[in-house]
Amino acid sequence: MSDPKRERGLCEIYQDDPERADHLVFGRRAHADRRGFLRGAGLAAMGALLGASIPFHRNMPAGLIPAALAEETELSLFETKDGLVLLNDRPVNAETPAHLLDDSVTPNARHFVRNNGTVPDMALAMDARDWRLTVDGAVDTPLSLSLDDLRSRFEVVKLKLQIECGGNGRAGFNPPAKGNQWTLGAIGNAEWTGVRYADVLKAAGVKSEAIYTAHYGMDGHLSGNPDKLPISRGVPLAKAMEPHSLIAFEMNGQPIPALNGFPVRTICPGWPGSTSQKWLRRIELRDVVHDGPKMTGTSYRVPYYNVAPGTKVDKEDFRIIESMPVKSLITTPRSNMTVNARNLALRGHAWAGDAAVSKMHVSIDFGANWIEAELDAPPNPYSWQDWRAAVTFPEKGYYEVWARATDDQGRMQPFAVNWNPKGYLNNTMHRIAVTVAA
Ligand SMILES: Nc1nc2c(c(=O)[nH]1)N[C@H]1C(S)=C(S)[C@@H](COP(=O)(O)O)O[C@H]1N2
Ligand SMILES: [Mo]
């Protein structure tokens, strides 16, 4: 993939700190060979990486990153992911097949990736020494915090939190909506370590006029224009002050992976994933609703009334999506299984944005009868909840298992969800196919 922005970024690192750049590009192997960059072991290592010798290597300036590698670095991060389906490589977008989301806590390698721009150099280098978080705008005392400041000045908390892309399920809409054609897998529930968003804002002193937050990340715009941001969203002050909204620096006990926002991101759980800003560098408190890229127009917005499929809707009639709706997944078994038994154990997870899930049902007869599943309480609010059920098929043949969660407000997943122009909030029931052979 060609990505001028990223290539320039790497060259900049080479100029500033060639040792770190070598480490980033070649890994530990070339690290010690820096002075012999294009001789001996360094040359051999580079030849091996390029898969060919370099006839003109004597002319190749030290500190020049081979174009072949510059172009591959970001996408090669995708190799740290396990079984994800790549929907787009520029920007990188990848979802997790439902059966790979079986764990109660989603491993880093299985957490989906939704990028709007390019991964910043700091994340590629996994080096946060120079990182600072600025907190400014409508605050009494603007702050500039290092990672150590975050850890030492605030209480550190660990929470299991679900992040779901607002467009998860978009592939199910007809007429189709533009954008990534997510099926089911733009959802994850990792354990995040960080500090409470509220504690950081309180330390800065929230001015009375503050009503909305603005999040700024370090990722690059796809155009390569350094003055443009790929995405900058925010939340109403009340959501930021919610005790489960975090400024997180670890994912499942590890530094946050480069693709998922190293070194620090916001987590505003239960809301569209776009409010959980990756590669965070600045939080601004504003006295108006934030108007950064992907906050305005029809981004992450739906009409406030139902419309027929394909309807053109006036821009004024769109509202910003806040809580995501009730939803569930069947993670065992995977769809399209043939089983040689009449009894089948099912399990999965259910979640409901700001609400909790109170009931979980499954059906094996296209929704004519519903069997109540066993549903666990969440380990903490905003975690998804595990469920399990056992079903018995009356005879051999083709079946579908349908799963339906109900939240604590009595709202249920629909069989078919109302269409909207940008293809958000698809929370139709998950259906899997099961063939019973015996
Ligand atoms: N800086 C930045 N933050 C971002 C994004 C981005 O492109 N840049 N994508 C957002 C969107 S749309 C989603 S759904 C989540 C996805 O988080 P993940 O990639 O860790 O799964 O990150 C959000 N935060
Ligand atoms: Mo998203």
Coordinates of C-alpha atoms and ligand atoms in Angstrom, one line a residue:
M1 CA 0.0 0.0 0.0
S2 CA 1.3 3.5 -0.7
D3 CA 1.2 6.0 2.0
P4 CA 3.3 9.1 1.6
K5 CA 2.4 10.4 5.0
R6 CA 3.8 7.4 6.8
E7 CA 6.9 7.2 4.7
R8 CA 7.8 10.8 5.5
G9 CA 7.1 10.1 9.1
L10 CA 9.6 7.2 9.2
C11 CA 12.3 9.3 7.4
E12 CA 11.8 11.9 10.1
I13 CA 12.4 9.3 12.8
Y14 CA 15.5 8.2 10.9
Q15 CA 16.8 11.8 11.0
D16 CA 16.1 12.3 14.7
D17 CA 17.0 9.0 16.1
P18 CA 18.3 6.4 13.7
E19 CA 18.8 3.8 16.4
R20 CA 15.1 3.9 17.3
A21 CA 14.2 3.9 13.6
D22 CA 16.3 0.8 12.9
H23 CA 14.7 -0.9 15.9
L24 CA 11.3 0.0 14.6
V25 CA 11.9 -1.2 11.0
F26 CA 14.2 -4.1 11.5
G27 CA 13.4 -5.2 15.0
R28 CA 16.2 -6.3 17.4
R29 CA 18.2 -8.0 14.8
A30 CA 19.6 -4.9 13.1
H31 CA 19.7 -2.8 16.3
A32 CA 23.3 -3.6 17.2
D33 CA 24.5 -3.3 13.7
R34 CA 23.8 0.4 13.2
R35 CA 27.3 1.5 12.3
G36 CA 27.6 -1.2 9.7
F37 CA 24.3 -0.1 8.2
L38 CA 25.0 -1.1 4.6
R39 CA 27.8 -3.5 5.3
G40 CA 28.2 -6.9 6.8
A41 CA 25.4 -8.0 9.0
G42 CA 23.3 -4.9 8.4
L43 CA 23.4 -5.3 4.7
A44 CA 22.7 -9.0 5.0
A45 CA 19.7 -8.3 7.3
M46 CA 18.3 -5.7 4.9
G47 CA 18.8 -8.0 1.9
A48 CA 17.0 -10.8 3.8
L49 CA 14.1 -8.4 4.6
L50 CA 13.8 -7.2 1.0
G51 CA 14.2 -10.7 -0.3
A52 CA 16.9 -9.7 -2.7
S53 CA 20.5 -8.3 -2.8
I54 CA 20.9 -4.6 -3.3
P55 CA 23.3 -4.1 -6.3
F56 CA 23.8 -0.4 -5.7
H57 CA 24.0 -0.6 -1.9
R58 CA 27.1 1.5 -1.8
N59 CA 25.1 4.5 -3.1
M60 CA 22.3 4.0 -0.7
P61 CA 22.5 6.7 2.0
A62 CA 22.7 5.4 5.5
G63 CA 19.4 6.3 7.3
L64 CA 17.3 5.9 4.2
I65 CA 14.4 3.6 4.7
P66 CA 13.8 1.3 1.8
A67 CA 10.6 2.3 0.1
A68 CA 9.4 -1.4 0.1
L69 CA 9.6 -1.5 3.9
A70 CA 8.2 2.0 4.4
E71 CA 5.1 1.0 2.5
E72 CA 4.6 -2.2 4.5
T73 CA 5.1 -1.2 8.0
E74 CA 1.5 -0.2 9.0
L75 CA -0.2 -3.1 7.3
S76 CA 2.4 -5.5 8.7
L77 CA 1.0 -4.6 12.2
F78 CA -2.1 -6.5 11.1
E79 CA 0.0 -9.7 11.5
T80 CA -0.3 -9.2 15.3
K81 CA -4.0 -9.9 14.9
D82 CA -5.4 -13.4 15.0
G83 CA -8.0 -14.4 12.4
L84 CA -9.4 -11.0 11.8
V85 CA -11.0 -10.2 8.4
L86 CA -9.4 -7.2 6.7
L87 CA -12.2 -5.0 5.2
N88 CA -9.8 -2.2 4.1
D89 CA -6.1 -1.7 4.2
R90 CA -6.0 2.1 3.8
P91 CA -7.1 3.0 6.4
V92 CA -6.7 -0.4 8.2
N93 CA -10.1 -1.8 9.1
A94 CA -10.6 -5.3 10.3
E95 CA -13.4 -7.2 12.1
T96 CA -13.4 -10.4 14.2
P97 CA -15.5 -13.4 13.1
A98 CA -18.2 -14.1 15.8
H99 CA -16.7 -17.5 16.8
L100 CA -13.4 -15.9 17.6
L101 CA -15.1 -13.6 20.1
D102 CA -15.8 -16.5 22.4
D103 CA -13.7 -15.4 25.3
S104 CA -15.3 -13.3 28.1
V105 CA -12.5 -10.9 27.8
T106 CA -11.4 -10.2 24.2
P107 CA -7.6 -10.8 23.8
N108 CA -5.7 -8.0 22.1
A109 CA -5.1 -10.1 19.1
R110 CA -8.8 -10.5 18.5
H111 CA -9.9 -6.9 19.1
F112 CA -11.2 -5.3 15.9
V113 CA -9.5 -2.3 14.3
R114 CA -11.2 0.7 13.0
N115 CA -8.8 3.4 11.7
N116 CA -9.8 6.6 9.9
G117 CA -6.3 7.7 9.1
T118 CA -2.7 6.4 9.5
V119 CA -1.1 5.0 12.6
P120 CA 1.1 7.7 14.2
D121 CA 4.9 7.2 14.4
M122 CA 4.8 7.1 18.2
A123 CA 2.6 4.0 18.1
L124 CA 4.7 2.4 15.4
A125 CA 7.7 3.0 17.6
M126 CA 5.8 2.0 20.8
D127 CA 7.7 4.7 22.6
A128 CA 5.8 7.1 24.8
R129 CA 8.7 8.9 26.4
D130 CA 7.7 12.1 24.6
W131 CA 4.0 11.7 25.0
R132 CA 2.0 14.3 26.9
L133 CA -1.7 14.8 27.3
T134 CA -2.9 18.4 27.1
V135 CA -6.2 19.2 28.9
D136 CA -7.4 22.7 28.1
G137 CA -10.3 24.8 26.9
A138 CA -13.0 25.6 29.5
V139 CA -10.9 24.5 32.5
D140 CA -9.4 26.5 35.4
T141 CA -5.9 25.1 35.1
P142 CA -4.7 23.6 31.8
L143 CA -2.7 20.4 32.3
S144 CA 0.1 18.7 30.5
L145 CA 0.5 15.1 31.8
S146 CA 3.0 12.4 31.1
L147 CA 2.2 8.7 31.3
D148 CA 3.9 8.7 34.8
D149 CA 1.7 11.7 35.8
L150 CA -1.4 9.8 34.9
R151 CA -0.3 6.8 36.9
S152 CA 0.9 8.7 39.9
R153 CA -1.6 11.5 40.2
F154 CA -4.8 9.6 39.8
E155 CA -6.4 6.4 41.0
V156 CA -5.6 3.6 38.5
V157 CA -8.6 1.4 37.7
K158 CA -9.2 -1.8 35.6
L159 CA -12.5 -2.3 33.9
K160 CA -13.9 -4.7 31.2
L161 CA -15.5 -2.4 28.7
Q162 CA -17.2 -3.0 25.4
I163 CA -16.4 -0.9 22.4
E164 CA -18.6 -1.3 19.3
C165 CA -18.3 0.7 16.1
G166 CA -21.4 2.7 15.4
G167 CA -21.4 1.1 11.9
N168 CA -21.2 -2.5 13.1
G169 CA -23.8 -4.5 11.1
R170 CA -23.8 -2.0 8.2
A171 CA -23.5 -4.9 5.7
G172 CA -27.0 -5.9 6.7
F173 CA -28.7 -2.8 5.3
N174 CA -30.5 -2.6 2.0
P175 CA -30.1 -0.4 0.1
P176 CA -26.5 -0.6 1.1
A177 CA -24.9 2.3 3.0
K178 CA -21.4 3.6 2.0
G179 CA -18.6 2.8 4.4
N180 CA -16.9 -0.3 5.8
Q181 CA -19.2 -3.3 5.3
W182 CA -19.0 -4.5 8.9
T183 CA -20.9 -7.7 9.5
L184 CA -20.9 -8.6 13.2
G185 CA -17.4 -8.3 14.4
A186 CA -16.7 -4.6 15.1
I187 CA -17.2 -5.2 18.8
G188 CA -14.7 -6.1 21.5
N189 CA -14.7 -6.4 25.3
A190 CA -11.1 -6.0 26.6
E191 CA -10.0 -5.2 30.2
W192 CA -8.7 -1.7 30.2
T193 CA -6.4 -0.1 32.7
G194 CA -6.4 3.6 33.1
V195 CA -7.6 6.5 35.1
R196 CA -11.1 7.9 35.3
Y197 CA -11.8 10.5 32.7
A198 CA -13.7 12.4 35.4
D199 CA -10.7 12.5 37.8
V200 CA -8.5 14.2 35.1
L201 CA -11.2 16.7 34.3
K202 CA -11.7 17.5 38.0
A203 CA -7.9 18.0 38.4
A204 CA -8.1 20.6 35.6
G205 CA -11.2 22.2 37.2
V206 CA -14.2 22.2 34.9
K207 CA -15.6 25.6 34.2
S208 CA -19.3 26.1 34.4
E209 CA -19.7 26.9 30.7
A210 CA -18.2 23.5 29.7
I211 CA -20.8 21.2 28.0
Y212 CA -18.8 19.0 25.6
T213 CA -15.4 17.4 25.3
A214 CA -13.2 17.4 22.2
H215 CA -10.7 14.6 21.6
Y216 CA -7.6 15.0 19.5
G217 CA -5.4 12.1 18.4
M218 CA -1.9 11.8 16.8
D219 CA -3.0 9.8 13.7
G220 CA -2.4 11.2 10.2
H221 CA -5.0 12.2 7.6
L222 CA -5.0 9.9 4.6
S223 CA -4.3 12.9 2.3
G224 CA -0.9 13.3 4.0
N225 CA -1.9 16.9 4.9
P226 CA -0.5 17.5 8.4
D227 CA -3.0 20.2 9.1
K228 CA -6.0 17.9 8.6
L229 CA -7.3 15.5 11.3
P230 CA -8.8 12.2 10.3
I231 CA -11.3 12.2 13.2
S232 CA -11.9 14.3 16.3
R233 CA -15.0 13.5 18.3
G234 CA -16.1 14.1 21.8
V235 CA -18.9 13.5 24.3
P236 CA -21.3 15.6 26.4
L237 CA -19.6 16.5 29.7
A238 CA -21.9 14.1 31.7
K239 CA -20.7 11.1 29.7
A240 CA -17.0 12.0 30.3
M241 CA -17.8 12.4 34.0
E242 CA -19.4 8.9 34.2
P243 CA -17.2 6.7 36.4
H244 CA -16.7 4.1 33.7
S245 CA -15.3 6.5 31.1
L246 CA -11.6 6.1 31.2
I247 CA -8.3 7.5 29.9
A248 CA -6.7 4.1 29.3
F249 CA -3.1 3.1 28.9
E250 CA -3.2 -0.7 29.1
M251 CA -5.3 -3.2 27.3
N252 CA -5.4 -6.6 29.0
G253 CA -2.4 -5.8 31.1
Q254 CA -0.2 -4.8 28.1
P255 CA 0.6 -1.5 26.6
I256 CA -2.2 -0.7 24.1
P257 CA -1.3 -2.3 20.7
A258 CA -0.2 0.2 18.0
L259 CA -3.4 -0.4 16.0
N260 CA -5.7 0.1 19.0
G261 CA -4.3 3.5 20.2
F262 CA -0.9 3.3 21.9
P263 CA 0.0 4.9 24.2
V264 CA -3.3 6.3 25.5
R265 CA -6.9 6.5 24.4
T266 CA -10.3 7.5 25.9
I267 CA -12.8 4.8 26.5
C268 CA -16.4 6.0 26.5
P269 CA -18.0 2.6 26.7
G270 CA -21.5 1.8 25.4
W271 CA -21.3 4.7 22.9
P272 CA -20.2 4.5 19.3
G273 CA -16.5 3.4 19.2
S274 CA -15.6 6.7 17.6
T275 CA -16.0 8.4 21.0
S276 CA -13.1 6.3 22.3
Q277 CA -10.3 8.4 20.7
K278 CA -7.1 6.4 20.0
W279 CA -3.5 7.8 20.2
L280 CA -4.9 10.6 22.4
R281 CA -2.9 13.8 22.7
R282 CA -5.4 16.5 23.8
I283 CA -8.7 16.9 25.5
E284 CA -10.4 20.2 25.1
L285 CA -13.5 21.2 27.1
R286 CA -15.9 23.3 25.0
D287 CA -18.9 25.5 25.6
V288 CA -20.5 24.2 22.4
V289 CA -21.1 20.7 20.9
H290 CA -17.7 19.7 19.4
D291 CA -17.5 20.2 15.6
G292 CA -14.4 18.3 14.7
P293 CA -14.1 15.9 11.7
K294 CA -16.8 13.2 11.9
M295 CA -18.8 15.1 14.5
T296 CA -20.9 17.1 12.0
G297 CA -23.0 16.4 8.9
T298 CA -24.4 12.9 8.9
S299 CA -21.4 11.2 10.6
Y300 CA -22.3 9.0 13.5
R301 CA -25.8 10.4 13.3
V302 CA -29.2 8.9 12.5
P303 CA -32.6 10.6 11.6
Y304 CA -34.6 11.2 14.8
Y305 CA -37.6 9.5 13.2
N306 CA -37.9 6.2 11.2
V307 CA -37.5 6.4 7.5
A308 CA -38.3 4.0 4.7
P309 CA -35.3 2.3 3.2
G310 CA -33.5 4.6 0.6
T311 CA -35.1 7.8 1.9
K312 CA -33.1 11.0 1.5
V313 CA -33.2 12.7 4.8
D314 CA -32.6 16.4 5.6
K315 CA -29.3 17.1 7.4
E316 CA -31.2 19.0 10.2
D317 CA -33.1 15.8 11.0
F318 CA -30.1 13.9 12.1
R319 CA -29.1 13.5 15.7
I320 CA -25.8 12.4 17.2
I321 CA -25.8 8.8 18.3
E322 CA -25.3 8.4 22.0
S323 CA -25.9 5.0 23.7
M324 CA -25.6 2.0 21.4
P325 CA -28.7 -0.4 21.4
V326 CA -29.1 -3.9 23.0
K327 CA -27.3 -6.6 21.1
S328 CA -25.9 -10.1 21.4
L329 CA -23.7 -12.7 19.6
I330 CA -23.6 -16.4 19.5
T331 CA -19.9 -17.3 19.7
T332 CA -20.2 -21.1 20.1
P333 CA -20.8 -22.9 17.9
R334 CA -19.7 -21.1 14.7
S335 CA -22.3 -20.8 12.0
N336 CA -22.7 -23.5 9.3
M337 CA -21.8 -26.4 11.6
T338 CA -22.9 -29.9 11.0
V339 CA -23.5 -31.7 14.3
N340 CA -24.0 -35.4 14.9
A341 CA -26.0 -35.0 18.1
R342 CA -29.5 -33.7 19.0
N343 CA -28.2 -31.7 22.0
L344 CA -26.2 -28.6 21.4
A345 CA -24.6 -26.2 23.9
L346 CA -24.7 -22.6 22.9
R347 CA -23.0 -19.6 24.3
G348 CA -22.2 -16.0 23.6
H349 CA -22.3 -12.4 25.0
A350 CA -24.9 -9.6 25.2
W351 CA -24.6 -5.9 25.8
A352 CA -26.8 -2.8 25.7
G353 CA -24.9 0.5 25.5
D354 CA -25.6 2.5 28.6
A355 CA -28.1 -0.1 29.9
A356 CA -27.7 -3.6 31.2
V357 CA -29.0 -6.8 29.6
S358 CA -31.7 -8.4 31.7
K359 CA -32.9 -11.4 29.6
M360 CA -31.4 -13.6 26.9
H361 CA -33.4 -16.0 24.7
V362 CA -32.7 -18.4 21.9
S363 CA -34.9 -20.0 19.3
I364 CA -34.4 -23.0 17.1
D365 CA -37.7 -22.7 15.2
F366 CA -37.4 -19.3 13.5
G367 CA -38.7 -17.4 16.4
A368 CA -41.9 -19.3 17.1
N369 CA -40.8 -20.4 20.5
W370 CA -38.1 -18.8 22.8
I371 CA -36.0 -20.6 25.3
E372 CA -34.5 -18.5 28.1
A373 CA -30.8 -18.7 28.3
E374 CA -28.7 -18.4 31.5
L375 CA -27.3 -14.9 31.7
D376 CA -24.4 -13.7 33.9
A377 CA -24.4 -10.4 35.6
P378 CA -21.7 -8.1 34.1
P379 CA -18.4 -8.2 36.1
N380 CA -18.7 -4.4 36.0
P381 CA -21.1 -2.0 34.3
Y382 CA -20.4 -1.6 30.6
S383 CA -18.8 -5.0 30.2
W384 CA -20.7 -7.4 27.9
Q385 CA -22.4 -10.3 29.8
D386 CA -21.9 -14.0 29.1
W387 CA -24.8 -16.2 28.4
R388 CA -25.3 -19.9 27.7
A389 CA -28.1 -22.3 26.7
A390 CA -28.7 -25.9 25.8
V391 CA -31.1 -26.8 23.0
T392 CA -32.4 -30.1 21.8
F393 CA -33.3 -30.6 18.1
P394 CA -36.4 -32.8 17.6
E395 CA -35.1 -34.5 14.4
K396 CA -32.3 -34.3 11.8
G397 CA -32.3 -31.5 9.3
Y398 CA -31.5 -27.8 8.8
Y399 CA -32.0 -25.4 11.7
E400 CA -31.3 -21.8 12.5
V401 CA -30.4 -20.7 16.0
W402 CA -31.5 -17.1 16.7
A403 CA -30.4 -15.1 19.7
R404 CA -32.3 -12.2 21.3
A405 CA -31.2 -10.0 24.2
T406 CA -33.6 -7.7 26.1
D407 CA -32.3 -4.8 28.1
D408 CA -33.3 -3.6 31.5
Q409 CA -35.7 -1.0 29.9
G410 CA -37.5 -3.9 28.2
R411 CA -36.1 -3.1 24.7
M412 CA -35.5 -6.2 22.6
Q413 CA -33.3 -6.9 19.6
P414 CA -35.5 -6.8 16.5
F415 CA -35.7 -9.4 13.7
A416 CA -35.2 -6.6 11.2
V417 CA -34.0 -3.2 12.1
N418 CA -35.1 0.1 10.7
W419 CA -32.9 1.4 7.8
N420 CA -31.0 4.6 8.1
P421 CA -28.9 6.5 5.5
K422 CA -25.4 5.9 6.9
G423 CA -26.0 2.3 8.1
Y424 CA -25.6 2.7 11.9
L425 CA -27.0 0.8 14.9
N426 CA -27.9 -2.5 13.2
N427 CA -28.8 -4.6 16.2
T428 CA -30.8 -7.3 14.5
M429 CA -30.7 -10.8 16.1
H430 CA -27.7 -12.9 15.4
R431 CA -28.7 -16.1 13.5
I432 CA -26.5 -19.1 12.9
A433 CA -27.1 -22.1 10.7
V434 CA -26.9 -25.6 12.2
T435 CA -27.3 -28.9 10.3
V436 CA -28.2 -31.9 12.5
A437 CA -27.0 -35.0 10.7
A438 CA -28.0 -37.7 13.2
Ligands
LIG1 N1 -7.5 8.8 16.8 C1 -8.4 8.0 16.4 N2 -9.3 7.4 17.3 C2 -10.2 6.6 16.9 C3 -10.4 6.2 15.5 C4 -9.5 6.8 14.6 O1 -9.5 6.6 13.4 N3 -8.5 7.7 15.1 N4 -11.4 5.4 15.1 C5 -12.6 5.4 16.0 C6 -13.6 4.4 15.7 S1 -14.7 4.8 14.5 C7 -13.8 3.3 16.4 S2 -15.0 2.2 16.1 C8 -12.8 2.9 17.5 C9 -12.2 1.5 17.2 O2 -11.3 1.1 18.2 P1 -10.3 -0.1 17.9 O3 -9.7 0.1 16.6 O4 -9.4 -0.1 19.1 O5 -11.2 -1.3 17.9 O6 -11.7 3.8 17.6 C10 -12.1 5.1 17.5 N5 -11.0 6.0 17.8
MO2 MO -16.4 3.3 14.5

